[in-house]
Amino acid sequence: DGGITQSPKYLFRKEGQNVTLSCEQNLNHDAMYWYRQDPGQGLRLIYYSQIVNDFQKGDIAEGYSVSREKKESFPLTVTSAQKNPTAFYLCASSIGQTNTGELFFGEGSRLTVL
Amino acid sequence: AQSVTQPDIHITVSEGASLELRCNYSYGATPYLFWYVQSPGQGLQLLLKYFSGDTLVQGIKGFEAEFKRSQSSFNLRKPSVHWSDAAEYFCAVAIFSGSARQLTFGSGTQLTVLP
């Protein structure tokens, strides 16, 4: 079945450590996105990529980095510069340039910084 | 600036009762509109979407939504709520950013269903 796979589902890290969250899709979608979700704040866009080897900052990119070396993969690194990294992270994809905006989501990764 | 407002942070209904979740948007052109549902600890699932045409759209799980241009609203409804409908619901509007559409989400409405 086609879909988006995020891993790990749960992740615990010590303060000051970098963490990389994986996102893989087999939907053949061009565009991929990372959102952060905090209680009561909805979804906030971190980074997005509309094509391989290109990505743009979203609304809250500070303290995060991404890469898009393959169409299927869009990993997110939460760096030590992110002041409050504990959150639920959602990866999504969409068809691409001619898309309607409709997003397909993974199951999410919950990061807890101790 | 474009925005999506969900005025109700939390709604509680009894099982079998009707449900209406409100969504208002601010956007100059006719938007593409979506409702998503999220169960605890899960990703978002698309319930329904509106692009054009008939302003009453049907979705999965017995949900429907009505687009009202004059009120800039896209409210979600269900005639009879089931306990399994307890979840968080997000309204979203797709707007152009560069050459592609991007989704802007409301802050969500948490639905509790009483037995």
Coordinates of C-alpha atoms in Angstrom, one line a residue:
Chain A
D1 CA 0.0 0.0 0.0
G2 CA 1.2 3.5 -0.8
G3 CA 1.8 5.9 2.1
I4 CA 4.1 7.9 4.2
T5 CA 6.3 6.2 6.9
Q6 CA 7.7 8.2 9.7
S7 CA 10.3 6.8 12.2
P8 CA 10.8 6.5 15.0
K9 CA 7.3 6.9 16.4
Y10 CA 8.8 7.8 19.8
L11 CA 12.2 9.4 20.5
F12 CA 13.8 10.5 23.7
R13 CA 17.0 12.6 23.7
K14 CA 19.1 14.6 26.1
E15 CA 19.2 18.4 25.8
G16 CA 21.9 19.6 23.4
Q17 CA 21.8 16.5 21.2
N18 CA 20.8 16.7 17.5
V19 CA 18.1 14.3 16.4
T20 CA 17.0 13.2 12.9
L21 CA 13.5 12.1 12.1
S22 CA 12.9 10.0 9.1
C23 CA 10.1 10.4 6.5
E24 CA 9.8 8.2 3.5
Q25 CA 6.9 8.1 0.9
N26 CA 6.1 5.7 -1.9
L27 CA 3.2 7.8 -3.3
N28 CA 5.5 9.3 -6.1
H29 CA 4.6 12.7 -4.8
D30 CA 6.9 15.7 -5.7
A31 CA 6.3 17.8 -2.6
M32 CA 7.0 17.0 1.0
Y33 CA 6.5 18.9 4.2
W34 CA 7.4 18.9 7.9
Y35 CA 4.9 20.2 10.5
R36 CA 5.3 20.7 14.2
Q37 CA 2.2 20.2 16.5
D38 CA 1.9 21.5 20.0
P39 CA -1.3 21.3 22.1
G40 CA -3.7 24.0 21.2
Q41 CA -1.6 25.5 18.4
G42 CA -2.6 23.4 15.4
L43 CA 0.0 22.6 12.8
R44 CA 3.0 24.9 12.1
L45 CA 5.0 24.5 9.0
I46 CA 8.8 23.9 9.5
Y47 CA 10.2 23.2 6.1
Y48 CA 8.8 22.1 2.7
S49 CA 10.3 20.8 -0.5
Q50 CA 8.6 20.9 -3.9
I51 CA 11.4 19.2 -5.8
V52 CA 14.5 17.1 -5.2
N53 CA 17.5 19.1 -4.0
D54 CA 15.4 22.1 -3.2
F55 CA 13.6 23.2 0.0
Q56 CA 12.2 26.3 1.6
K57 CA 11.8 27.5 5.2
G58 CA 8.3 27.5 6.6
D59 CA 7.0 29.6 9.5
I60 CA 9.2 28.1 12.3
A61 CA 12.4 26.9 10.6
E62 CA 14.9 28.1 13.2
G63 CA 16.7 25.3 14.9
Y64 CA 15.7 22.7 12.2
S65 CA 17.4 21.5 9.1
V66 CA 16.3 19.2 6.2
S67 CA 17.7 17.6 3.1
R68 CA 16.0 16.3 -0.1
E69 CA 18.4 14.1 -1.9
K70 CA 15.8 11.6 -3.1
K71 CA 12.2 12.1 -4.1
E72 CA 11.1 9.5 -1.6
S73 CA 12.9 10.9 1.5
F74 CA 12.7 14.1 3.5
P75 CA 14.5 13.8 6.8
L76 CA 14.3 16.4 9.5
T77 CA 17.1 17.2 11.9
V78 CA 16.2 18.9 15.2
T79 CA 19.4 20.7 16.2
S80 CA 20.6 21.8 19.6
A81 CA 19.7 25.3 18.6
Q82 CA 16.0 24.5 18.8
K83 CA 15.0 25.9 22.1
N84 CA 11.9 23.8 22.8
P85 CA 12.1 20.7 20.7
T86 CA 9.7 18.5 22.6
A87 CA 6.7 18.2 20.3
F88 CA 4.8 15.9 17.9
Y89 CA 6.2 16.1 14.3
L90 CA 4.2 15.3 11.2
C91 CA 5.5 14.6 7.7
A92 CA 3.2 15.1 4.8
S93 CA 3.3 15.0 1.0
S94 CA 1.4 16.3 -1.9
I95 CA 1.4 15.7 -5.7
G96 CA 3.4 18.8 -6.5
Q97 CA 3.2 21.8 -8.7
T98 CA -0.3 21.3 -10.0
N99 CA -1.6 20.1 -6.7
T100 CA -4.8 21.2 -5.0
G101 CA -3.1 21.6 -1.7
E102 CA -4.3 18.3 -0.4
L103 CA -1.8 16.7 2.0
F104 CA -1.3 13.1 2.9
F105 CA 0.2 12.6 6.3
G106 CA 2.4 10.1 8.1
E107 CA 1.6 8.8 11.6
G108 CA 3.9 11.2 13.3
S109 CA 6.9 11.1 15.6
R110 CA 6.9 12.3 19.2
L111 CA 10.1 13.8 20.3
T112 CA 10.7 14.3 24.0
V113 CA 13.8 16.1 25.2
L114 CA 14.9 15.2 28.8
Chain B
A1 CA -3.0 37.8 5.6
Q2 CA -4.8 34.6 4.9
S3 CA -6.1 32.8 8.0
V4 CA -8.4 30.0 9.2
T5 CA -10.4 30.3 12.4
Q6 CA -12.0 27.5 14.4
P7 CA -13.8 29.4 17.1
D8 CA -14.5 26.3 19.3
I9 CA -11.5 24.9 21.0
H10 CA -13.4 22.1 22.6
I11 CA -17.0 20.7 22.0
T12 CA -18.8 18.0 24.0
V13 CA -21.8 16.1 22.6
S14 CA -23.7 13.1 23.6
E15 CA -23.6 10.0 21.4
G16 CA -26.4 10.1 18.8
A17 CA -26.6 13.9 18.9
S18 CA -26.0 16.1 15.9
L19 CA -22.7 17.9 15.5
E20 CA -21.6 21.1 13.8
L21 CA -18.0 22.3 13.9
R22 CA -17.3 25.8 12.7
C23 CA -14.7 27.1 10.4
N24 CA -14.2 30.6 9.0
Y25 CA -11.5 31.6 6.6
S26 CA -10.0 34.9 5.4
Y27 CA -8.9 34.7 1.7
G28 CA -9.4 37.0 -1.2
A29 CA -10.2 34.4 -3.9
T30 CA -12.3 31.3 -3.8
P31 CA -10.3 28.9 -1.7
Y32 CA -9.8 25.2 -1.7
L33 CA -11.1 23.9 1.6
F34 CA -10.5 20.8 3.6
W35 CA -11.4 19.1 6.9
Y36 CA -9.0 16.6 8.5
V37 CA -9.5 14.5 11.6
Q38 CA -6.7 13.4 14.0
S39 CA -7.0 10.6 16.6
P40 CA -4.7 10.8 19.6
G41 CA -1.0 10.2 18.7
Q42 CA -1.9 9.7 15.0
G43 CA -1.5 11.5 11.7
L44 CA -4.2 13.5 10.0
Q45 CA -6.8 11.8 7.8
L46 CA -8.8 13.7 5.2
L47 CA -12.5 13.8 5.8
L48 CA -13.6 15.9 2.9
K49 CA -12.6 18.7 0.5
Y50 CA -14.2 21.5 -1.5
F51 CA -12.8 22.9 -4.7
S52 CA -15.8 24.1 -6.7
G53 CA -19.4 23.2 -7.7
D54 CA -22.0 22.0 -5.3
T55 CA -21.5 23.8 -2.0
L56 CA -22.5 20.8 0.1
V57 CA -19.9 18.1 0.0
Q58 CA -20.0 14.6 1.4
G59 CA -17.1 13.0 3.1
I60 CA -16.1 9.8 4.8
K61 CA -17.6 8.5 8.1
G62 CA -20.9 10.2 7.4
F63 CA -19.6 13.8 7.6
E64 CA -20.6 16.6 5.3
A65 CA -19.6 20.3 5.1
E66 CA -21.2 23.3 3.5
F67 CA -19.3 26.1 1.8
K68 CA -21.0 29.5 2.3
R69 CA -19.2 32.2 0.4
S70 CA -21.2 35.1 1.9
Q71 CA -20.1 34.0 5.4
S72 CA -16.6 32.8 4.5
S73 CA -17.4 29.6 6.3
F74 CA -17.0 25.9 5.8
N75 CA -18.7 24.2 8.7
L76 CA -18.5 20.5 9.3
R77 CA -21.7 18.5 10.2
K78 CA -22.7 15.1 11.2
P79 CA -26.4 14.1 11.9
S80 CA -25.6 11.5 14.6
V81 CA -22.3 11.3 16.4
H82 CA -20.7 8.0 17.3
W83 CA -18.3 7.4 20.2
S84 CA -15.5 6.7 17.7
D85 CA -15.8 10.3 16.3
A86 CA -14.0 11.6 19.4
A87 CA -10.9 13.2 18.0
E88 CA -9.5 16.5 17.0
Y89 CA -10.7 18.2 13.8
F90 CA -8.8 20.6 11.7
C91 CA -10.1 22.9 9.0
A92 CA -7.6 24.0 6.3
V93 CA -7.5 26.3 3.3
A94 CA -5.2 25.9 0.4
I95 CA -3.7 29.2 -0.9
F96 CA -1.1 29.9 -3.5
S97 CA 2.5 30.3 -2.3
G98 CA 4.8 30.8 -5.2
S99 CA 3.6 28.4 -7.9
A100 CA 1.9 25.9 -5.7
R101 CA -0.9 25.7 -3.2
Q102 CA 0.0 25.4 0.5
L103 CA -2.3 24.5 3.3
T104 CA -3.0 26.8 6.2
F105 CA -4.6 25.1 9.2
G106 CA -6.9 26.2 11.9
S107 CA -6.0 25.6 15.5
G108 CA -8.3 22.6 15.8
T109 CA -11.5 21.6 17.6
Q110 CA -11.3 18.8 20.2
L111 CA -14.5 16.7 20.1
T112 CA -15.5 14.7 23.2
V113 CA -18.4 12.3 22.9
L114 CA -20.4 11.3 26.0
P115 CA -22.0 7.9 26.2

